[in-house]
Coordinates of C-alpha atoms and ligand atoms in Angstrom, one line a residue:
Chain A
X1 CA -8.8 -49.2 37.7
X2 CA -8.7 -45.5 37.6
X3 CA -6.4 -44.0 34.9
X4 CA -4.2 -41.4 36.4
X5 CA -1.9 -40.9 33.5
X6 CA -2.2 -41.5 29.8
X7 CA -0.5 -40.5 26.6
X8 CA -1.7 -37.1 25.5
X9 CA -4.3 -37.4 22.6
X10 CA -2.5 -34.6 20.9
X11 CA 0.5 -36.9 20.3
X12 CA 0.5 -39.2 17.4
X13 CA 0.2 -42.7 18.8
X14 CA 2.3 -45.1 16.8
X15 CA 5.5 -43.3 17.2
X16 CA 7.9 -42.2 19.9
X17 CA 10.0 -39.3 18.7
X18 CA 13.1 -39.1 16.6
X19 CA 15.1 -36.8 18.8
X20 CA 18.5 -37.9 20.1
X21 CA 18.3 -39.8 23.3
X22 CA 17.9 -37.5 26.2
X23 CA 17.1 -34.4 24.2
X24 CA 14.6 -32.1 25.9
X25 CA 12.8 -31.1 22.7
X26 CA 10.8 -34.2 23.2
X27 CA 9.8 -33.1 26.7
X28 CA 8.7 -29.7 25.5
X29 CA 6.7 -31.3 22.7
X30 CA 5.0 -33.7 25.2
X31 CA 4.1 -30.8 27.5
X32 CA 2.6 -28.8 24.7
X33 CA 0.5 -31.8 23.7
X34 CA -0.7 -32.3 27.2
X35 CA -1.7 -28.6 27.5
X36 CA -3.5 -28.8 24.1
X37 CA -5.5 -31.7 25.5
X38 CA -6.3 -29.9 28.7
X39 CA -7.4 -26.8 26.9
X40 CA -9.4 -28.8 24.4
X41 CA -7.6 -27.0 21.6
X42 CA -6.1 -29.9 19.6
X43 CA -8.5 -29.4 16.6
X44 CA -8.2 -25.6 16.7
X45 CA -4.4 -25.2 16.8
X46 CA -1.9 -24.1 14.2
X47 CA 1.7 -24.6 15.4
X48 CA 4.3 -22.6 13.6
X49 CA 7.5 -24.7 13.7
X50 CA 11.0 -23.4 13.1
X51 CA 13.9 -24.6 11.0
X52 CA 15.9 -26.5 13.5
X53 CA 15.5 -29.7 15.5
X54 CA 12.3 -28.4 17.1
X55 CA 10.5 -28.8 13.7
X56 CA 10.5 -32.5 14.3
X57 CA 7.9 -32.1 17.0
X58 CA 5.6 -31.5 14.0
X59 CA 5.9 -35.2 13.3
X60 CA 4.6 -36.2 16.7
X61 CA 2.1 -33.6 17.7
X62 CA -1.2 -34.3 16.0
X63 CA -2.2 -30.7 15.1
X64 CA -2.2 -28.5 12.1
X65 CA 0.9 -26.4 11.5
X66 CA 3.5 -25.0 9.2
X67 CA 7.2 -25.3 9.2
X68 CA 8.2 -21.6 8.8
X69 CA 11.4 -20.4 7.2
X70 CA 14.5 -20.2 9.4
X71 CA 13.8 -17.4 12.0
X72 CA 10.6 -16.2 10.4
X73 CA 8.1 -18.1 12.6
X74 CA 6.8 -14.9 14.3
X75 CA 6.1 -13.2 11.0
X76 CA 4.4 -16.3 9.6
X77 CA 2.4 -16.6 12.9
X78 CA 1.4 -12.9 12.5
X79 CA 0.0 -13.6 9.0
X80 CA -1.9 -16.7 10.3
X81 CA -3.3 -15.1 13.5
X82 CA -4.3 -11.9 11.8
X83 CA -6.1 -13.8 9.1
X84 CA -7.6 -16.5 11.3
X85 CA -8.0 -15.0 14.8
X86 CA -10.2 -17.9 16.0
X87 CA -7.3 -20.3 15.8
X88 CA -4.9 -21.0 18.6
X89 CA -1.5 -20.1 17.1
X90 CA 1.9 -20.3 18.6
X91 CA 5.5 -20.6 17.5
X92 CA 8.1 -23.1 18.7
X93 CA 11.6 -21.9 18.0
X94 CA 15.2 -22.8 18.8
X95 CA 17.9 -20.2 19.8
X96 CA 19.6 -19.9 16.5
X97 CA 16.3 -19.5 14.8
X98 CA 14.9 -17.0 17.3
X99 CA 17.8 -15.1 18.7
X100 CA 20.1 -14.9 15.6
X101 CA 18.6 -15.0 12.1
X102 CA 15.1 -14.3 13.4
X103 CA 15.9 -11.6 15.9
X104 CA 14.1 -8.8 14.1
X105 CA 11.0 -11.0 13.6
X106 CA 10.7 -11.9 17.3
X107 CA 11.3 -8.4 18.6
X108 CA 8.8 -6.8 16.3
X109 CA 6.1 -9.4 16.8
X110 CA 6.6 -8.9 20.5
X111 CA 6.6 -5.2 20.1
X112 CA 3.3 -5.2 18.1
X113 CA 1.9 -7.3 20.9
X114 CA 0.6 -10.0 18.5
X115 CA -2.0 -12.2 20.2
X116 CA 0.0 -15.4 20.1
X117 CA 2.4 -17.3 22.3
X118 CA 6.1 -18.1 21.6
X119 CA 7.9 -21.1 23.0
X120 CA 11.6 -20.6 22.8
X121 CA 13.8 -23.6 23.3
X122 CA 17.3 -22.5 24.5
X123 CA 19.8 -25.3 24.2
X124 CA 22.7 -22.8 23.8
X125 CA 23.8 -24.4 20.5
X126 CA 22.8 -25.0 16.9
X127 CA 21.5 -28.6 17.1
X128 CA 20.3 -29.4 13.7
X129 CA 23.4 -28.2 11.7
X130 CA 25.8 -30.0 14.0
X131 CA 26.8 -27.9 17.0
X132 CA 27.8 -24.4 15.9
X133 CA 27.8 -21.4 18.2
X134 CA 24.4 -19.9 19.0
X135 CA 23.8 -16.4 20.3
X136 CA 23.0 -18.2 23.6
X137 CA 26.3 -20.2 23.8
X138 CA 27.9 -19.7 27.2
X139 CA 31.2 -17.8 27.6
X140 CA 34.0 -20.4 27.2
X141 CA 31.6 -23.1 25.9
X142 CA 33.0 -25.1 23.0
X143 CA 31.1 -25.5 19.8
X144 CA 32.2 -26.6 16.3
X145 CA 32.7 -22.9 15.4
X146 CA 34.2 -21.9 18.8
X147 CA 36.7 -24.8 19.2
X148 CA 38.6 -22.9 21.9
X149 CA 35.4 -21.9 23.6
X150 CA 33.3 -18.8 23.1
X151 CA 35.4 -15.7 23.5
X152 CA 33.2 -12.7 24.3
X153 CA 35.8 -10.3 23.0
X154 CA 35.3 -11.5 19.5
X155 CA 32.0 -13.5 19.5
X156 CA 30.0 -11.4 21.9
X157 CA 28.2 -12.5 25.1
X158 CA 25.2 -14.8 25.5
X159 CA 22.0 -13.1 24.6
X160 CA 19.2 -13.0 27.1
X161 CA 16.0 -13.1 25.3
X162 CA 13.6 -12.9 28.2
X163 CA 15.3 -9.8 29.4
X164 CA 15.2 -8.2 26.0
X165 CA 11.6 -9.1 25.2
X166 CA 10.4 -8.1 28.7
X167 CA 11.9 -4.6 28.1
X168 CA 9.3 -4.0 25.5
X169 CA 6.0 -2.3 26.3
X170 CA 3.6 -4.7 24.6
X171 CA 4.3 -8.3 25.8
X172 CA 2.0 -9.4 28.6
X173 CA 3.8 -12.4 30.0
X174 CA 7.5 -13.4 29.8
X175 CA 8.9 -16.3 31.8
X176 CA 12.0 -18.5 31.7
X177 CA 11.6 -22.1 32.8
X178 CA 13.7 -25.2 32.5
X179 CA 13.2 -28.9 31.4
X180 CA 15.9 -30.5 33.6
X181 CA 14.1 -31.7 36.7
X182 CA 10.6 -32.9 37.5
X183 CA 9.9 -29.8 39.5
X184 CA 11.1 -27.6 36.7
X185 CA 9.1 -29.6 34.1
X186 CA 5.9 -29.0 36.2
X187 CA 6.6 -25.3 36.3
X188 CA 7.3 -25.3 32.6
X189 CA 4.0 -26.9 31.8
X190 CA 2.2 -24.3 33.9
X191 CA 4.0 -21.5 32.0
X192 CA 3.0 -23.1 28.7
X193 CA -0.6 -23.3 29.8
X194 CA -0.6 -19.8 31.0
X195 CA 0.8 -18.5 27.8
X196 CA -1.8 -20.3 25.7
X197 CA -4.6 -19.3 28.0
X198 CA -3.5 -15.7 27.6
X199 CA -4.0 -16.1 23.9
X200 CA -7.4 -17.7 24.3
X201 CA -8.3 -14.7 26.5
X202 CA -7.0 -12.3 23.8
X203 CA -4.6 -10.8 26.3
X204 CA -1.7 -10.5 23.8
X205 CA 1.9 -11.6 23.4
X206 CA 3.4 -14.3 25.7
X207 CA 7.0 -15.5 25.6
X208 CA 8.2 -18.6 27.4
X209 CA 11.9 -19.6 27.3
X210 CA 12.5 -23.3 27.9
X211 CA 16.0 -24.1 29.0
X212 CA 17.1 -27.3 27.4
X213 CA 20.1 -29.4 26.6
X214 CA 21.8 -31.0 23.6
X215 CA 23.8 -34.1 24.6
X216 CA 24.9 -34.8 21.1
X217 CA 26.4 -31.5 20.4
X218 CA 27.5 -30.6 23.9
X219 CA 29.6 -33.8 23.5
X220 CA 28.7 -35.3 26.8
X221 CA 26.4 -38.0 28.2
X222 CA 22.7 -37.3 28.9
X223 CA 23.4 -37.5 32.6
X224 CA 26.2 -35.0 32.3
X225 CA 23.9 -32.4 30.7
X226 CA 21.9 -32.1 34.0
X227 CA 24.7 -30.8 36.2
X228 CA 25.9 -28.6 33.4
X229 CA 22.5 -27.0 33.1
X230 CA 22.2 -26.6 36.9
X231 CA 25.7 -25.2 37.4
X232 CA 26.3 -23.3 34.2
X233 CA 23.3 -22.6 32.0
X234 CA 20.8 -21.7 34.7
X235 CA 23.4 -19.4 36.3
X236 CA 23.8 -17.5 33.1
X237 CA 20.0 -17.6 32.4
X238 CA 18.2 -17.2 35.7
X239 CA 14.7 -18.8 35.8
X240 CA 11.7 -16.7 36.7
X241 CA 8.9 -14.4 35.6
X242 CA 10.3 -11.4 33.8
X243 CA 7.0 -9.8 33.1
X244 CA 3.4 -10.5 34.0
X245 CA 0.9 -7.7 33.3
X246 CA -1.7 -9.6 35.5
X247 CA 0.6 -9.5 38.5
X248 CA 1.7 -5.9 38.1
Chain B
X1 CA -17.6 -0.6 -13.6
X2 CA -16.4 2.6 -12.2
X3 CA -14.3 5.1 -14.1
X4 CA -11.8 7.1 -12.1
X5 CA -8.7 9.3 -12.6
X6 CA -6.2 7.6 -10.4
X7 CA -2.5 7.4 -9.6
X8 CA -1.1 4.1 -10.8
X9 CA 0.0 2.6 -7.4
X10 CA -3.4 3.5 -5.9
X11 CA -5.3 2.0 -8.7
X12 CA -3.3 -1.2 -8.4
X13 CA -4.0 -1.3 -4.6
X14 CA -7.7 -0.8 -5.3
X15 CA -7.7 -3.4 -8.0
X16 CA -6.2 -5.9 -5.5
X17 CA -9.0 -5.1 -2.9
X18 CA -11.6 -5.6 -5.6
X19 CA -10.0 -8.9 -6.5
X20 CA -10.6 -10.1 -3.0
X21 CA -7.2 -9.3 -1.4
X22 CA -7.8 -9.2 2.4
X23 CA -4.3 -9.3 3.7
X24 CA -1.4 -7.0 2.9
X25 CA 2.1 -6.8 4.5
X26 CA 4.9 -4.7 3.0
X27 CA 7.8 -2.5 3.8
X28 CA 8.3 1.0 2.4
X29 CA 10.4 1.4 -0.8
X30 CA 10.2 3.8 -3.6
X31 CA 8.5 3.8 -6.2
X32 CA 5.7 1.7 -4.7
X33 CA 5.0 3.5 -1.5
X34 CA 1.4 4.5 -2.4
X35 CA 0.4 0.9 -2.5
X36 CA 0.9 0.2 1.2
X37 CA -0.2 3.8 2.1
X38 CA -3.5 3.3 0.2
X39 CA -4.1 -0.1 1.7
X40 CA -3.5 1.0 5.2
X41 CA -6.6 3.2 4.8
X42 CA -8.5 0.8 2.6
X43 CA -8.1 -2.6 4.2
X44 CA -10.0 -1.7 7.5
X45 CA -13.0 -0.6 5.3
X46 CA -13.3 -4.1 3.9
X47 CA -12.5 -6.1 7.0
X48 CA -9.0 -6.9 5.7
X49 CA -5.7 -6.6 7.4
X50 CA -2.8 -4.3 6.7
X51 CA 0.5 -4.8 8.5
X52 CA 3.7 -2.7 7.9
X53 CA 6.3 -5.4 8.2
X54 CA 9.6 -4.8 9.9
X55 CA 11.3 -5.7 6.6
X56 CA 10.6 -7.3 3.3
X57 CA 11.7 -10.6 4.7
X58 CA 9.1 -10.4 7.5
X59 CA 6.5 -9.1 5.1
X60 CA 6.7 -12.1 2.7
X61 CA 6.7 -14.5 5.6
X62 CA 3.5 -12.8 6.9
X63 CA 2.0 -13.3 3.5
X64 CA 3.0 -17.0 3.7
X65 CA 1.1 -17.2 7.0
X66 CA -2.0 -15.5 5.7
X67 CA -1.9 -17.7 2.5
X68 CA -1.8 -20.8 4.7
X69 CA -5.2 -19.8 6.1
X70 CA -6.7 -19.5 2.6
X71 CA -6.8 -15.7 2.6
X72 CA -6.1 -13.7 -0.6
X73 CA -2.8 -12.2 0.4
X74 CA -0.4 -9.8 -1.3
X75 CA 2.8 -7.8 -0.8
X76 CA 4.4 -5.2 -3.0
X77 CA 8.0 -4.0 -3.3
X78 CA 10.8 -2.9 -5.7
X79 CA 14.2 -4.4 -6.6
X80 CA 16.1 -4.5 -3.4
X81 CA 13.1 -5.6 -1.5
X82 CA 12.4 -8.3 -4.0
X83 CA 16.0 -9.6 -3.5
X84 CA 15.3 -9.8 0.2
X85 CA 12.1 -11.8 -0.4
X86 CA 13.6 -14.5 -2.5
X87 CA 13.7 -17.2 0.1
X88 CA 10.0 -16.6 0.9
X89 CA 9.1 -16.5 -2.8
X90 CA 10.8 -19.8 -3.5
X91 CA 9.0 -21.2 -0.4
X92 CA 5.6 -20.0 -1.5
X93 CA 6.2 -22.2 -4.6
X94 CA 7.6 -24.9 -2.4
X95 CA 4.6 -25.0 -0.1
X96 CA 2.2 -24.7 -3.0
X97 CA 0.7 -21.5 -1.7
X98 CA -1.0 -18.8 -3.7
X99 CA -0.1 -15.1 -3.3
X100 CA 0.3 -12.0 -5.4
X101 CA 3.5 -10.0 -5.4
X102 CA 3.6 -6.6 -7.1
X103 CA 7.1 -5.4 -8.2
X104 CA 7.1 -1.7 -9.1
X105 CA 10.5 -1.8 -10.7
X106 CA 13.3 0.7 -10.2
X107 CA 16.9 0.8 -11.4
X108 CA 19.6 -1.6 -10.3
X109 CA 21.9 -3.4 -9.5
X110 CA 22.4 -2.7 -5.8
X111 CA 20.3 0.1 -4.3
X112 CA 20.4 1.4 -7.9
X113 CA 18.1 4.4 -8.4
X114 CA 14.6 5.0 -7.2
X115 CA 13.5 6.2 -10.6
X116 CA 11.4 4.0 -12.9
X117 CA 13.2 1.2 -14.7
X118 CA 12.7 -2.4 -15.8
X119 CA 15.7 -3.9 -13.9
X120 CA 14.2 -7.1 -12.6
X121 CA 13.5 -9.0 -15.8
X122 CA 16.0 -11.9 -15.4
X123 CA 15.3 -12.2 -11.7
X124 CA 11.5 -12.5 -12.1
X125 CA 11.5 -14.6 -15.2
X126 CA 14.0 -17.2 -14.0
X127 CA 12.2 -17.7 -10.7
X128 CA 13.4 -15.2 -8.0
X129 CA 14.9 -17.6 -5.4
X130 CA 16.5 -20.9 -5.1
X131 CA 15.3 -24.3 -6.3
X132 CA 14.4 -23.6 -9.9
X133 CA 10.8 -22.7 -9.3
X134 CA 8.6 -20.8 -11.8
X135 CA 5.9 -18.2 -11.4
X136 CA 3.6 -16.3 -13.8
X137 CA 4.8 -12.7 -14.4
X138 CA 2.4 -10.2 -15.8
X139 CA 4.0 -7.1 -17.3
X140 CA 1.3 -4.5 -18.0
X141 CA 2.0 -1.7 -20.4
X142 CA -0.6 0.8 -19.1
X143 CA -2.6 1.4 -16.0
X144 CA -5.8 -0.1 -17.3
X145 CA -4.0 -3.3 -18.2
X146 CA -2.3 -3.3 -14.8
X147 CA -5.7 -3.1 -13.1
X148 CA -7.1 -5.9 -15.3
X149 CA -4.1 -8.1 -14.8
X150 CA -4.1 -7.7 -11.1
X151 CA -7.5 -9.4 -10.9
X152 CA -6.2 -12.1 -13.2
X153 CA -3.1 -12.5 -11.0
X154 CA -5.2 -13.4 -8.0
X155 CA -7.3 -15.8 -9.9
X156 CA -4.2 -17.6 -11.4
X157 CA -2.4 -17.7 -8.1
X158 CA -5.4 -19.5 -6.7
X159 CA -5.9 -21.7 -9.7
X160 CA -2.3 -22.9 -9.6
X161 CA -1.6 -22.5 -5.9
X162 CA 1.6 -20.7 -6.8
X163 CA 2.9 -17.1 -6.3
X164 CA 2.1 -14.7 -9.2
X165 CA 3.9 -11.5 -10.0
X166 CA 2.6 -8.3 -11.4
X167 CA 5.7 -6.4 -12.6
X168 CA 5.3 -2.7 -13.6
X169 CA 8.0 -0.2 -14.1
X170 CA 7.8 2.8 -11.9
X171 CA 6.2 4.9 -14.7
X172 CA 3.0 2.9 -14.4
X173 CA 3.0 3.2 -10.6
X174 CA 3.6 6.9 -10.6
X175 CA 1.5 8.2 -13.5
X176 CA -2.2 9.2 -13.4
X177 CA -4.6 7.9 -15.9
X178 CA -8.3 7.2 -16.2
X179 CA -9.1 3.6 -15.3
X180 CA -12.2 1.5 -15.2
X181 CA -12.2 -0.4 -12.0
X182 CA -13.9 -3.8 -11.8
X183 CA -16.7 -4.6 -9.4
X184 CA -15.6 -5.7 -6.0
X185 CA -15.6 -9.5 -5.7
X186 CA -16.2 -10.9 -2.3
X187 CA -13.9 -13.7 -1.4
X188 CA -14.2 -15.9 1.7
X189 CA -11.3 -17.5 3.3
X190 CA -11.0 -20.8 1.6
X191 CA -8.8 -23.5 3.0
X192 CA -7.2 -25.3 0.1
X193 CA -5.7 -28.8 0.4
X194 CA -2.2 -28.9 1.6
X195 CA 0.4 -31.5 0.7
X196 CA 0.6 -32.6 4.3
X197 CA 3.1 -35.1 5.3
X198 CA 2.9 -35.5 9.0
X199 CA 3.7 -39.1 9.5
X200 CA 7.2 -39.5 8.1
X201 CA 6.2 -38.7 4.6
X202 CA 2.8 -40.3 4.3
X203 CA 0.3 -37.8 3.1
X204 CA -2.2 -37.2 5.9
X205 CA -5.5 -35.8 4.6
X206 CA -6.7 -35.0 8.1
X207 CA -3.9 -32.6 8.9
X208 CA -2.9 -29.3 7.4
X209 CA 0.8 -29.5 8.2
X210 CA 2.7 -27.5 5.6
X211 CA 6.3 -27.7 4.9
X212 CA 8.5 -26.9 2.0
X213 CA 11.0 -29.5 3.3
X214 CA 9.5 -33.0 3.3
X215 CA 11.3 -35.4 5.6
X216 CA 10.8 -38.4 3.4
X217 CA 13.0 -38.1 0.3
X218 CA 10.7 -40.1 -2.0
X219 CA 7.7 -37.9 -1.0
X220 CA 9.8 -34.8 -1.5
X221 CA 10.7 -36.0 -5.0
X222 CA 7.1 -36.9 -5.7
X223 CA 6.1 -33.3 -4.7
X224 CA 8.8 -31.9 -7.0
X225 CA 7.2 -33.8 -9.9
X226 CA 3.8 -32.5 -9.0
X227 CA 4.9 -28.8 -8.9
X228 CA 7.1 -29.1 -11.9
X229 CA 4.0 -30.4 -13.9
X230 CA 2.1 -27.4 -12.7
X231 CA 4.8 -25.0 -14.0
X232 CA 4.8 -26.9 -17.3
X233 CA 1.0 -26.5 -17.5
X234 CA 1.3 -22.7 -16.9
X235 CA 4.0 -22.5 -19.6
X236 CA 1.6 -24.3 -22.1
X237 CA -1.5 -22.3 -21.2
X238 CA -0.8 -18.9 -19.7
X239 CA 1.4 -17.1 -22.2
X240 CA -0.1 -13.7 -23.2
X241 CA 1.3 -11.6 -26.0
X242 CA 0.3 -8.7 -28.2
X243 CA 1.6 -8.7 -31.8
X244 CA 1.5 -5.3 -33.4
X245 CA 1.9 -5.0 -37.2
X246 CA 4.4 -7.8 -37.3
X247 CA 3.3 -9.6 -40.4
X248 CA 5.0 -7.4 -43.0
X249 CA 7.6 -5.9 -40.6
X250 CA 11.1 -5.7 -41.7
X251 CA 12.1 -4.8 -38.1
X252 CA 10.3 -6.1 -35.1
X253 CA 10.7 -4.4 -31.7
X254 CA 10.5 -6.7 -28.7
X255 CA 9.4 -4.7 -25.6
X256 CA 7.1 -4.9 -22.6
X257 CA 5.6 -2.4 -20.1
X258 CA 6.2 1.3 -20.6
X259 CA 8.9 0.6 -23.2
X260 CA 6.3 -1.1 -25.4
X261 CA 4.0 1.9 -25.0
X262 CA 6.7 4.2 -26.2
X263 CA 7.6 1.7 -29.0
X264 CA 4.0 1.7 -30.2
X265 CA 4.0 5.5 -30.6
X266 CA 7.3 5.2 -32.5
X267 CA 5.9 2.5 -34.8
X268 CA 2.9 4.6 -35.6
X269 CA 5.2 7.5 -36.7
X270 CA 7.5 5.3 -38.7
X271 CA 4.6 3.6 -40.4
X272 CA 3.4 7.0 -41.6
X273 CA 6.8 7.4 -43.2
X274 CA 6.3 4.0 -44.9
X275 CA 8.7 2.1 -42.8
X276 CA 7.7 -1.4 -42.0
X277 CA 8.1 -1.7 -38.3
X278 CA 6.2 -3.9 -35.8
X279 CA 6.3 -5.1 -32.3
X280 CA 6.0 -8.2 -30.2
X281 CA 4.9 -7.2 -26.7
X282 CA 5.1 -10.0 -24.1
X283 CA 2.2 -9.4 -21.7
X284 CA 3.5 -12.3 -19.6
X285 CA 7.3 -12.1 -19.5
X286 CA 7.1 -15.7 -18.0
X287 CA 6.0 -17.6 -19.9
X288 CA 7.7 -15.8 -22.7
X289 CA 6.0 -15.8 -26.1
X290 CA 8.9 -17.5 -28.0
X291 CA 6.4 -18.7 -30.7
X292 CA 5.7 -15.1 -31.7
X293 CA 9.4 -14.8 -32.7
X294 CA 9.6 -18.3 -34.1
X295 CA 6.8 -17.8 -36.5
X296 CA 8.3 -14.6 -38.0
X297 CA 9.1 -15.0 -41.7
X298 CA 12.9 -14.4 -42.1
X299 CA 12.4 -13.5 -45.7
X300 CA 10.4 -10.5 -44.5
X301 CA 11.8 -9.7 -41.0
X302 CA 15.5 -9.0 -40.9
X303 CA 16.1 -7.5 -37.5
X304 CA 14.9 -7.7 -34.0
X305 CA 15.2 -4.8 -31.6
X306 CA 15.1 -5.1 -27.9
X307 CA 13.9 -2.0 -26.1
X308 CA 14.1 -2.1 -22.3
X309 CA 14.6 0.3 -19.4
X310 CA 17.7 -1.6 -18.2
X311 CA 21.4 -1.4 -18.8
X312 CA 22.4 -3.9 -20.0
X313 CA 19.2 -5.0 -21.7
X314 CA 18.0 -8.2 -20.1
X315 CA 15.2 -9.5 -22.2
X316 CA 17.6 -10.2 -25.0
X317 CA 18.2 -13.6 -23.4
X318 CA 14.7 -14.7 -24.2
X319 CA 14.7 -13.0 -27.6
X320 CA 17.8 -15.0 -28.6
X321 CA 16.1 -18.2 -27.6
X322 CA 13.1 -17.4 -29.8
X323 CA 15.3 -16.1 -32.6
X324 CA 17.2 -19.3 -33.0
X325 CA 20.0 -17.4 -34.8
X326 CA 17.7 -16.4 -37.6
X327 CA 17.7 -12.6 -37.0
X328 CA 20.2 -9.9 -36.3
X329 CA 19.4 -8.5 -32.8
X330 CA 20.0 -5.0 -31.7
X331 CA 19.3 -3.4 -28.3
X332 CA 18.6 -0.1 -26.8
X333 CA 18.6 0.2 -23.0
X334 CA 18.4 3.2 -20.7
X335 CA 18.2 3.2 -16.9
X336 CA 18.1 5.3 -13.7
X337 CA 15.0 7.1 -14.8
X338 CA 16.6 8.2 -18.1
X339 CA 13.6 7.3 -20.2
X340 CA 13.8 7.3 -24.0
X341 CA 11.2 9.5 -25.7
X342 CA 9.3 8.4 -28.8
X343 CA 11.7 10.6 -30.8
X344 CA 14.7 8.9 -29.4
X345 CA 13.3 5.6 -30.5
X346 CA 12.3 6.7 -33.9
X347 CA 15.6 8.2 -34.5
X348 CA 17.4 5.0 -33.5
X349 CA 15.2 2.9 -35.7
X350 CA 15.6 5.2 -38.7
X351 CA 19.3 4.9 -38.3
X352 CA 19.1 1.1 -38.2
X353 CA 16.8 0.9 -41.3
X354 CA 18.6 3.5 -43.4
Ligands
TPP401 C1 18.2 -19.3 5.7 C2 18.8 -20.6 6.3 N1 20.0 -20.5 6.8 C3 20.5 -21.6 7.4 C4 19.8 -22.8 7.5 C5 20.4 -24.0 8.1 N2 19.9 -24.3 9.4 C6 19.0 -25.2 9.7 S1 18.7 -25.5 11.3 C7 19.8 -24.3 11.7 C8 20.1 -24.0 13.2 C9 19.1 -24.4 14.1 O1 19.6 -24.2 15.4 P1 18.6 -23.7 16.5 O2 17.7 -22.7 16.1 O3 19.4 -23.3 17.7 O4 17.7 -25.0 16.8 P2 18.1 -26.4 17.4 O5 18.3 -27.3 16.2 O6 19.3 -26.3 18.2 O7 16.9 -26.8 18.1 C10 20.4 -23.7 10.6 C11 21.4 -22.7 10.7 C12 18.5 -22.8 6.9 N3 17.7 -23.9 6.9 N4 18.0 -21.7 6.4

């Protein structure tokens, strides 16, 4: 019988993953593994993981990598890529990691036009530390440090990283995708592949934001995260291509 | 060997290149600015990389990335920048990565003063960052020694897979002296084994997955024992000290860096007056040469005198450990670029010796 689907070789076989049930970090990790297979890059890859739930993908994706310090993945990736340009290097970061503590590092790596890709998983909350407010938390959204809901008068408004990064001169490709529906997941995989192909073609800096969920810390069922994303998160964070130097 | 009249910071940068350094990331801060400036010109000539980081935090994390690839990587900074780097420095030790960090010291605490001082002693020698790590700290007293120790720093960082510091006061960085530069050593990128724990803590020899946080607690503890043994080995083997006329000395100065150079001139003057003064000069301030103090004969030596460009004097903490209560200890510290002259020191010592 013809095999039409199999487990990506770039995923470690004997394990599933240890994310909470329904967490989309696992979907993102699987898509990355599939793309590494398709590009034949598993053996040539160095993944720069964040501090945050996303780092657990390092336990399941069978590739070299380093867990960078909280927020500093773009700096660490700069050191790796500049020293070993033949490697396929990319960061995988959460929203606390990238948009809060690591804001300077992401903006400056983007502004230098480093030749690597960044995958930014936006679940609008700090997952690993137990559900505190992230820079991407929605107005009115409850978290363990905004028990009454985020008040933009005192906590500021959600930060839109694709919009900020695409305002810079040097990035070549910036897109926001989502992981909530099969159609969105297909589009997300295309974006991941495009970003990595850009790097292989030495085109420069690509940034893909992956809209995600956090059932555990949003305090709802897995099913409930889907309408929340559709009606709330994706309204605040519109999907689309924010910059593509090819298309321009 | 090539003899050249050079400014300290530039000689240090050239020494790093000749020791195989091929990656530098750093952020401007006085009094070390000539190091990145020089390397921004020099690195492209040798096929190396220079990056001006957006901060010291970014710079040390770039060094971490470069070290991961097996490249000889370095950063340089001064007090406030060193404070910002602490998480990265601790993590270099936690990952088991080699790198060289040059600290051209200025005054502190806080922004302090941009002038030469020796304000980072306790921070450097106690392991600058969390987690109780240790790292070799070379503290040269003149430019030639600084150049020589820079080469050694790279070798030791690679031997132990641990960060190594070269700590000069701003005087050494800013002055011009004749130096003999070593031959350029070529150094290929060399991937070293990584304590890689992909599959829930099992060490996976196939993968280079580096983390300073190992998910399996028993593996994390095992790793702590491995790196702690490495630090213990450095402590046993890597201590360097100069003992100058200590054998018959009634008073022994303990000083490093430029302070030791000033002290030496003072000792020579006082010896001519028949005063029995000597010096213990730690060349490594970690590990500290406690034995040099321990072996002093307390029927001969009566007093120890800590001389340091810091207010308050910091190295007294180590001197006290070595002294074990056997000697009276006095201190003389200046800071903010207020550097004691040889005459200041001789006068102080004459007063103490009567
Ligand atoms: C310097 C530092 N500060 C704080 C932490 C604690 N910390 C670990 S993960 C995390 C937040 C992660 O949130 P996010 O980046 O949104 O990723 P998620 O877990 O939601 O995927 C924090 C604050 C740390 N490890 N290091």
